[in-house]
Amino acid sequence: MKILKDMFGPARADVSIIPVLQGDMVTMLNESELPDALPILALRNTVLFPGTVIPVTVGREKSMKLIKDAERDAKLIGTVPQKDAFVEDPVKEDLYDYGTVAKIVKTIEMPDGSITAILQGYNRFRVEAIVEYAPYLLGRVEYLREIPVDKADPDIKAIAENIKDAAARILKMSVNLPKEAIMAINGIDNFEFLINFASATIDIEEYAEKLQLLSISDLKTRSLKLLELLNKQFELLKIKEDINQKVKSEIDQQQREYYLNNQLRTIQEELGMDEAEEFRSLRQKAEKKNWSKETAEIFEKEMQKLERSNPNSPDYNVQLNYLTFMLDLPWNDVTKDNLDIKHAQKVLDKDHYGLEQVKERIIEYLAVMKLRQDMKSPILCLYGPPGVGKTSLGKSVARALGRKYVRISLGGLHDEAEIRGHRKTYIGALPGRIINGIARCGSSNPVMVLDEIDKISSDFKGDPSSALLEVLDPEQNTTFHDNYLDVDYDLSKVLFITTANTVSTIHPALRDRMEMINVSGYLAEEKASIATGYLIPKELKAHGLTSKDLKISKPALMAIINDYTRESGVRNLEKQIAKIARVTAKKIALGQDRPVRIEKTHLKEYLGLPVAFHDKQEGNEAPGVVTGLAWTEVGGEILFVECSVSEATGGAHGVLTMTGNLGDVMKESATIAYQYLKAHPALAKMTAEEFAKKDLHIHVPEGATPKDGPSAGITMVSAMASALRGEKVRSHIAMTGEMTLRGRVLPVGGIKEKILAAKRAGVTTIVLSKENRRDIEDIKEVYTTGLSFVYVDAIDEVIKYIFED
């Protein structure tokens, strides 16, 4: 017992063992000495192996009675590991199937009333059944015989040496295992006892794997499994040791940095370079800020938080960055507006051709500013096709007013925090784009362009459109709240200009807060003027050329506009001019004489073959083909509606077939047109019986391009009537308008863009609803010159007009 105490200290429930040998064999009992049934002692987190001795502390009433009875009667007991250590009253299902026969060597009464029993292990067994549960478990068992090893087997000695080496390595690394066990293991010559001793001594991470050793009867197989577990345990201990070493190194590094920081602070204090100097600097800047009394109080409160913070803590830098950003904001600092209306008109006219509505609105704003000296800035939304100058107009407005310019792209924005910012307590928190733009320009009254406002999206992070409702409302943006700043900021002095290609995707509440200004496309003549006055000089400068190096004739310029571009704006026209400039620069660099003059015949050499074979009003020479007008995000387009007629198959009722990648709205228009003609066959010069025997096929080229919209109704019915009558419609006409099932012609939008498309295509007459007359009257005469308009109320008027001689 002294050996036990020296090696393992006081008795405890965790594994502690000593070897017990008799001669050259592990202590085993003859089967004749073993009873058929054994009282079962359930062990918690402990496995008793044959030939080993362990101390077990028992406190359960059943276990204590079992120990006392067995010691009094000198009976053998069976020790079986318990699956769940927290089960107080285990049954058969709570125990593992395998255990070890044990004798009680000694018991010790503990002060807390529990008993520590010293148990010696003998034979292994398997529990067949529990036959009694009171006063303690009694189990019927089957004893397991060991399958000995062949001592002549050369592997046995190698396995034994490897087990000793692995066990020694683990014992050296383990802080809670006795180092004397290394000597004990090295002194064991009996192979069977070596296996049992090592199995009991070493803590295996997986308890179930350790228990599995008890179930293996073949000693060689058990030894190989033990060696595998020992190697795994060694690797695990090695990893733990590496982690502990790294953690210790990090702690040492932190302590070193803390010491050096304290030294640095002492040196800074000696040299007068402490944080107090930084705090004084911040307060001096704050005194110069033109902010309100409430904002000054908030700043001082935040300064006091900074002064109480530890300079070495992460919160210190967060607070310092926040106060620095507050000081960077131009609180009520504004630039002086240039209220010279003539100067503003001159700047706007120089930078942008056309855009009369926008220019007029800016001049009105300046006029009111000049009279009142103070007013809330308007919220303007410029919408129209790409390339017409919506975004660049913001720069011109800023230059005309003498204000700072900020541009914020909203295309693809889907996080509300991009507008409102993040709370400054979050890691990596930033202010929103609006407040950040104000800080960047250093003025509280810049011209701020919010580009592509129609392309905002929303997801689980919020809806940026909703966040913009406060920004773009003159009644609310006087107290705009940014989450990072957490102080109300006045945005009423900012002149917001938003841009969009289409207004249909803008949030309705957001659209209601803005003044919508349509920026339509340009005529070919207007594009030529823009190219001559702005695009060509810009590209010459960008490519290192002058007007003496490259000249583009007017016929060549018109050919570029008509044959090489397909747009309402001038963006693609600028690309084609840039391409000509690049080719010219290459020729001049190779030694060609200057100047290079571009005529219409040279375009194939510079730009290749024409690519825009669109917008030609032709093909109406045959019955069943009618020209329609459509609006797209890139401007107006003409499209052809084709209709063919065939006899109904097998004399059945006629059917309507639709092709051309049509959307739901256009399919509805075609169905309404078909049903209207079916109800009024006289418009097709047929009887109802004749109409019923005809199949109609409606097609809108090009088939690969999706087409949809509500303005093709009268075009559809005209094409069907033309095909059924076998008569072609008037030449050089186009039409736009929706129809009802009663034959009424409804107004449509995008009239100006459609007029431009009609003029490009050579159309001379446009048929449309009478209610669209007001749209025509709003359009400048230069756009409608050369066109005549036929206003109609009903389909009957359309059919009557298009078939007149």
XYZ file of N, CA and C in Angstrom, residues 99-211:
339
model
N -16.317 -6.551 -18.731
C -15.798 -6.113 -17.448
C -14.673 -7.028 -16.961
N -14.258 -6.803 -15.705
C -13.128 -7.556 -15.132
C -13.499 -8.025 -13.719
N -13.141 -9.302 -13.430
C -13.320 -9.840 -12.085
C -12.340 -9.134 -11.147
N -12.801 -8.798 -9.934
C -11.940 -8.058 -9.004
C -12.081 -8.606 -7.590
N -10.950 -8.482 -6.837
C -10.936 -8.766 -5.408
C -10.709 -7.457 -4.673
N -11.337 -7.330 -3.513
C -11.135 -6.121 -2.713
C -9.899 -6.343 -1.844
N -8.869 -5.557 -2.098
C -7.628 -5.676 -1.347
C -7.765 -4.975 -0.001
N -8.374 -3.769 -0.021
C -8.495 -2.985 1.204
C -9.567 -1.930 0.990
N -10.220 -1.528 2.048
C -11.161 -0.408 1.971
C -10.762 0.646 2.987
N -11.063 1.889 2.660
C -10.720 3.023 3.532
C -11.963 3.889 3.672
N -12.396 4.168 4.917
C -13.525 5.062 5.177
C -13.047 6.506 5.014
N -13.770 7.266 4.180
C -13.398 8.654 3.921
C -14.191 9.577 4.837
N -13.680 10.778 5.134
C -14.377 11.716 6.044
C -15.773 12.098 5.570
N -16.001 12.133 4.251
C -17.316 12.542 3.745
C -18.320 11.404 3.738
N -17.958 10.211 4.279
C -18.880 9.085 4.340
C -18.733 8.111 3.201
N -17.971 8.465 2.149
C -17.757 7.537 1.041
C -16.677 6.529 1.391
N -16.508 5.514 0.537
C -15.527 4.449 0.766
C -14.585 4.394 -0.433
N -13.291 4.337 -0.165
C -12.313 4.093 -1.213
C -11.873 2.648 -1.122
N -12.118 1.902 -2.202
C -11.768 0.470 -2.228
C -10.589 0.262 -3.172
N -9.596 -0.519 -2.723
C -8.470 -0.890 -3.572
C -8.847 -2.216 -4.233
N -8.963 -2.219 -5.564
C -9.413 -3.395 -6.309
C -8.277 -3.974 -7.117
N -8.181 -5.311 -7.130
C -7.200 -6.005 -7.969
C -7.954 -6.783 -9.040
N -7.513 -6.605 -10.306
C -8.194 -7.224 -11.431
C -7.685 -8.619 -11.740
N -8.595 -9.491 -12.224
C -8.239 -10.857 -12.612
C -8.764 -11.137 -14.022
N -9.703 -12.047 -14.156
C -10.172 -12.486 -15.478
C -11.124 -11.458 -16.097
N -11.172 -11.505 -17.422
C -12.155 -10.699 -18.168
C -13.448 -11.490 -18.316
N -14.565 -10.781 -18.472
C -15.836 -11.476 -18.700
C -16.763 -10.598 -19.528
N -17.836 -11.238 -20.010
C -18.886 -10.518 -20.746
C -20.190 -10.696 -19.987
N -20.922 -9.636 -19.777
C -22.186 -9.679 -19.040
C -23.268 -10.225 -19.966
N -23.875 -11.345 -19.564
C -24.967 -11.921 -20.355
C -26.308 -11.324 -19.951
N -26.530 -11.140 -18.652
C -27.812 -10.596 -18.197
C -27.664 -10.148 -16.754
N -28.525 -9.216 -16.370
C -28.625 -8.812 -14.966
C -29.802 -9.589 -14.375
N -29.505 -10.424 -13.371
C -30.553 -11.283 -12.832
C -31.200 -10.695 -11.589
N -30.496 -9.767 -10.888
C -31.074 -9.117 -9.719
C -30.655 -7.649 -9.707
N -31.541 -6.778 -9.203
C -31.245 -5.350 -9.125
C -31.160 -4.851 -7.688
N -31.566 -5.694 -6.742
C -31.535 -5.292 -5.337
C -30.927 -6.438 -4.501
N -30.170 -6.110 -3.469
C -29.843 -4.756 -3.003
C -28.832 -4.051 -3.910
N -28.188 -4.836 -4.785
C -27.289 -4.274 -5.801
C -27.367 -5.194 -7.014
N -26.703 -4.793 -8.117
C -26.793 -5.551 -9.360
C -26.095 -6.899 -9.224
N -26.739 -7.950 -9.735
C -26.134 -9.283 -9.806
C -26.239 -9.739 -11.246
N -25.091 -10.051 -11.861
C -25.096 -10.379 -13.276
C -24.601 -11.769 -13.579
N -25.256 -12.420 -14.525
C -24.782 -13.710 -15.037
C -23.750 -13.401 -16.113
N -22.549 -14.027 -15.998
C -21.438 -13.631 -16.848
C -20.853 -14.833 -17.576
N -20.170 -14.515 -18.674
C -19.420 -15.527 -19.441
C -17.952 -15.100 -19.401
N -17.080 -15.997 -18.880
C -15.670 -15.641 -18.736
C -14.949 -15.829 -20.066
N -14.042 -14.896 -20.350
C -13.327 -14.884 -21.626
C -11.910 -15.399 -21.435
N -11.508 -16.281 -22.307
C -10.146 -16.841 -22.234
C -9.203 -16.018 -23.106
N -7.979 -15.869 -22.609
C -6.966 -15.146 -23.376
C -6.368 -16.069 -24.433
N -6.186 -15.559 -25.633
C -5.483 -16.314 -26.687
C -4.028 -15.881 -26.630
N -3.145 -16.753 -26.108
C -1.760 -16.338 -25.867
C -1.021 -16.088 -27.180
N 0.149 -15.433 -27.060
C 0.981 -15.146 -28.227
C 2.026 -16.255 -28.368
N 2.537 -16.384 -29.555
C 3.623 -17.324 -29.823
C 4.926 -16.619 -29.484
N 5.612 -17.122 -28.462
C 6.835 -16.455 -28.021
C 7.921 -16.472 -29.081
N 7.784 -17.385 -30.042
C 8.780 -17.440 -31.126
C 8.496 -16.416 -32.210
N 7.342 -15.785 -32.135
C 6.965 -14.784 -33.154
C 7.904 -13.576 -33.025
N 8.663 -13.246 -34.108
C 9.623 -12.129 -34.003
C 8.926 -10.779 -33.812
N 7.606 -10.687 -34.160
C 6.918 -9.393 -34.040
C 6.666 -9.026 -32.589
N 6.571 -10.032 -31.712
C 6.150 -9.767 -30.339
C 7.140 -8.855 -29.615
N 8.438 -9.160 -29.786
C 9.443 -8.357 -29.108
C 9.429 -6.912 -29.620
N 9.265 -6.760 -30.940
C 9.234 -5.409 -31.522
C 8.019 -4.630 -31.032
N 6.870 -5.326 -30.958
C 5.646 -4.666 -30.485
C 5.819 -4.231 -29.038
N 6.411 -5.100 -28.216
C 6.609 -4.774 -26.805
C 7.502 -3.553 -26.647
N 8.599 -3.488 -27.420
C 9.510 -2.344 -27.320
C 8.815 -1.054 -27.757
N 8.024 -1.149 -28.825
C 7.307 0.034 -29.312
C 6.286 0.518 -28.284
N 5.599 -0.426 -27.626
C 4.626 -0.037 -26.593
C 5.334 0.676 -25.450
N 6.503 0.141 -25.031
C 7.245 0.775 -23.935
C 7.702 2.185 -24.330
N 8.214 2.325 -25.564
C 8.690 3.648 -26.013
C 7.528 4.653 -26.091
N 6.413 4.207 -26.678
C 5.267 5.111 -26.823
C 4.717 5.513 -25.456
N 4.606 4.530 -24.544
C 4.091 4.830 -23.209
C 5.015 5.791 -22.469
N 6.331 5.591 -22.627
C 7.297 6.469 -21.952
C 7.177 7.902 -22.470
N 7.014 8.073 -23.806
C 6.882 9.416 -24.378
C 5.641 10.121 -23.827
N 4.549 9.366 -23.732
C 3.293 9.953 -23.238
C 3.422 10.330 -21.768
N 4.031 9.456 -20.979
C 4.175 9.723 -19.551
C 5.043 10.950 -19.298
N 6.050 11.155 -20.145
C 6.912 12.325 -19.990
C 6.150 13.624 -20.266
N 5.195 13.567 -21.213
C 4.451 14.772 -21.603
C 3.251 15.014 -20.710
N 2.790 14.012 -19.976
C 1.590 14.140 -19.155
C 1.956 14.680 -17.787
N 1.223 15.707 -17.365
C 1.520 16.344 -16.081
C 0.818 15.639 -14.931
N -0.266 14.866 -15.221
C -1.037 14.257 -14.138
C -0.780 12.761 -13.980
N 0.272 12.230 -14.638
C 0.617 10.820 -14.485
C 1.971 10.705 -13.791
N 2.122 9.712 -12.924
C 3.381 9.576 -12.159
C 4.544 9.186 -13.061
N 5.678 9.864 -12.865
C 6.864 9.553 -13.671
C 7.467 8.196 -13.291
N 7.149 7.690 -12.072
C 7.654 6.374 -11.670
C 7.098 5.277 -12.553
N 5.964 5.538 -13.177
C 5.353 4.534 -14.043
C 6.245 4.212 -15.232
N 7.113 5.154 -15.652
C 8.042 4.883 -16.765
C 8.972 3.747 -16.394
N 9.527 3.806 -15.168
C 10.414 2.739 -14.714
C 9.656 1.427 -14.591
N 8.397 1.510 -14.101
C 7.611 0.292 -13.940
C 7.359 -0.380 -15.285
N 7.025 0.417 -16.299
C 6.745 -0.144 -17.631
C 8.011 -0.760 -18.216
N 9.115 -0.046 -18.107
C 10.365 -0.568 -18.685
C 10.807 -1.871 -18.004
N 10.365 -2.094 -16.766
C 10.782 -3.300 -16.046
C 9.867 -4.493 -16.251
N 8.822 -4.382 -17.051
C 7.888 -5.490 -17.270
C 8.375 -6.365 -18.417
N 8.520 -7.671 -18.155
C 8.921 -8.616 -19.196
C 7.749 -9.442 -19.703
N 6.707 -9.579 -18.890
C 5.543 -10.379 -19.287
C 4.726 -9.591 -20.308
N 4.556 -10.157 -21.519
C 3.907 -9.454 -22.620
C 2.448 -9.120 -22.285
N 1.722 -10.107 -21.692
C 0.301 -9.889 -21.387
C 0.136 -8.788 -20.351
N 0.971 -8.838 -19.326
C 0.849 -7.838 -18.288
C 1.267 -6.446 -18.796
N 2.248 -6.413 -19.708
C 2.665 -5.139 -20.296
C 1.478 -4.457 -20.985
N 0.715 -5.274 -21.739
C -0.442 -4.715 -22.447
C -1.458 -4.159 -21.459
N -1.780 -4.964 -20.425
C -2.795 -4.530 -19.459
C -2.331 -3.331 -18.643
N -1.044 -3.356 -18.270
C -0.513 -2.250 -17.478
C -0.523 -0.946 -18.270
N -0.049 -1.002 -19.537
C -0.028 0.205 -20.381
C -1.450 0.699 -20.655
N -2.364 -0.250 -20.890
C -3.757 0.129 -21.158
C -4.350 0.870 -19.974
N -4.043 0.404 -18.760
C -4.610 1.042 -17.577
C -3.903 2.349 -17.227
N -2.600 2.413 -17.500
C -1.809 3.562 -17.068
C -2.074 4.808 -17.917
N -2.126 4.610 -19.251
C -2.176 5.752 -20.155
C -3.620 6.254 -20.288
N -3.777 7.591 -20.183
C -5.091 8.205 -20.422
C -5.335 8.271 -21.933
N -6.296 7.520 -22.416
C -6.685 7.558 -23.826
C -7.825 8.558 -23.970
N -7.715 9.447 -24.964
C -8.690 10.528 -25.136
C -10.109 9.981 -25.305
N -10.238 8.964 -26.148
C -11.554 8.377 -26.379
C -11.754 7.203 -25.422
N -12.658 7.373 -24.457
C -12.912 6.360 -23.429
C -13.406 5.056 -24.051
N -14.259 5.146 -25.097
C -14.814 3.938 -25.733
C -13.713 3.109 -26.384
N -12.684 3.770 -26.942
C -11.589 3.035 -27.575
C -10.768 2.279 -26.533
N -10.596 2.901 -25.375
C -9.870 2.230 -24.295
C -10.637 0.999 -23.821
N -11.950 1.133 -23.726
C -12.782 0.010 -23.309
C -12.759 -1.114 -24.328
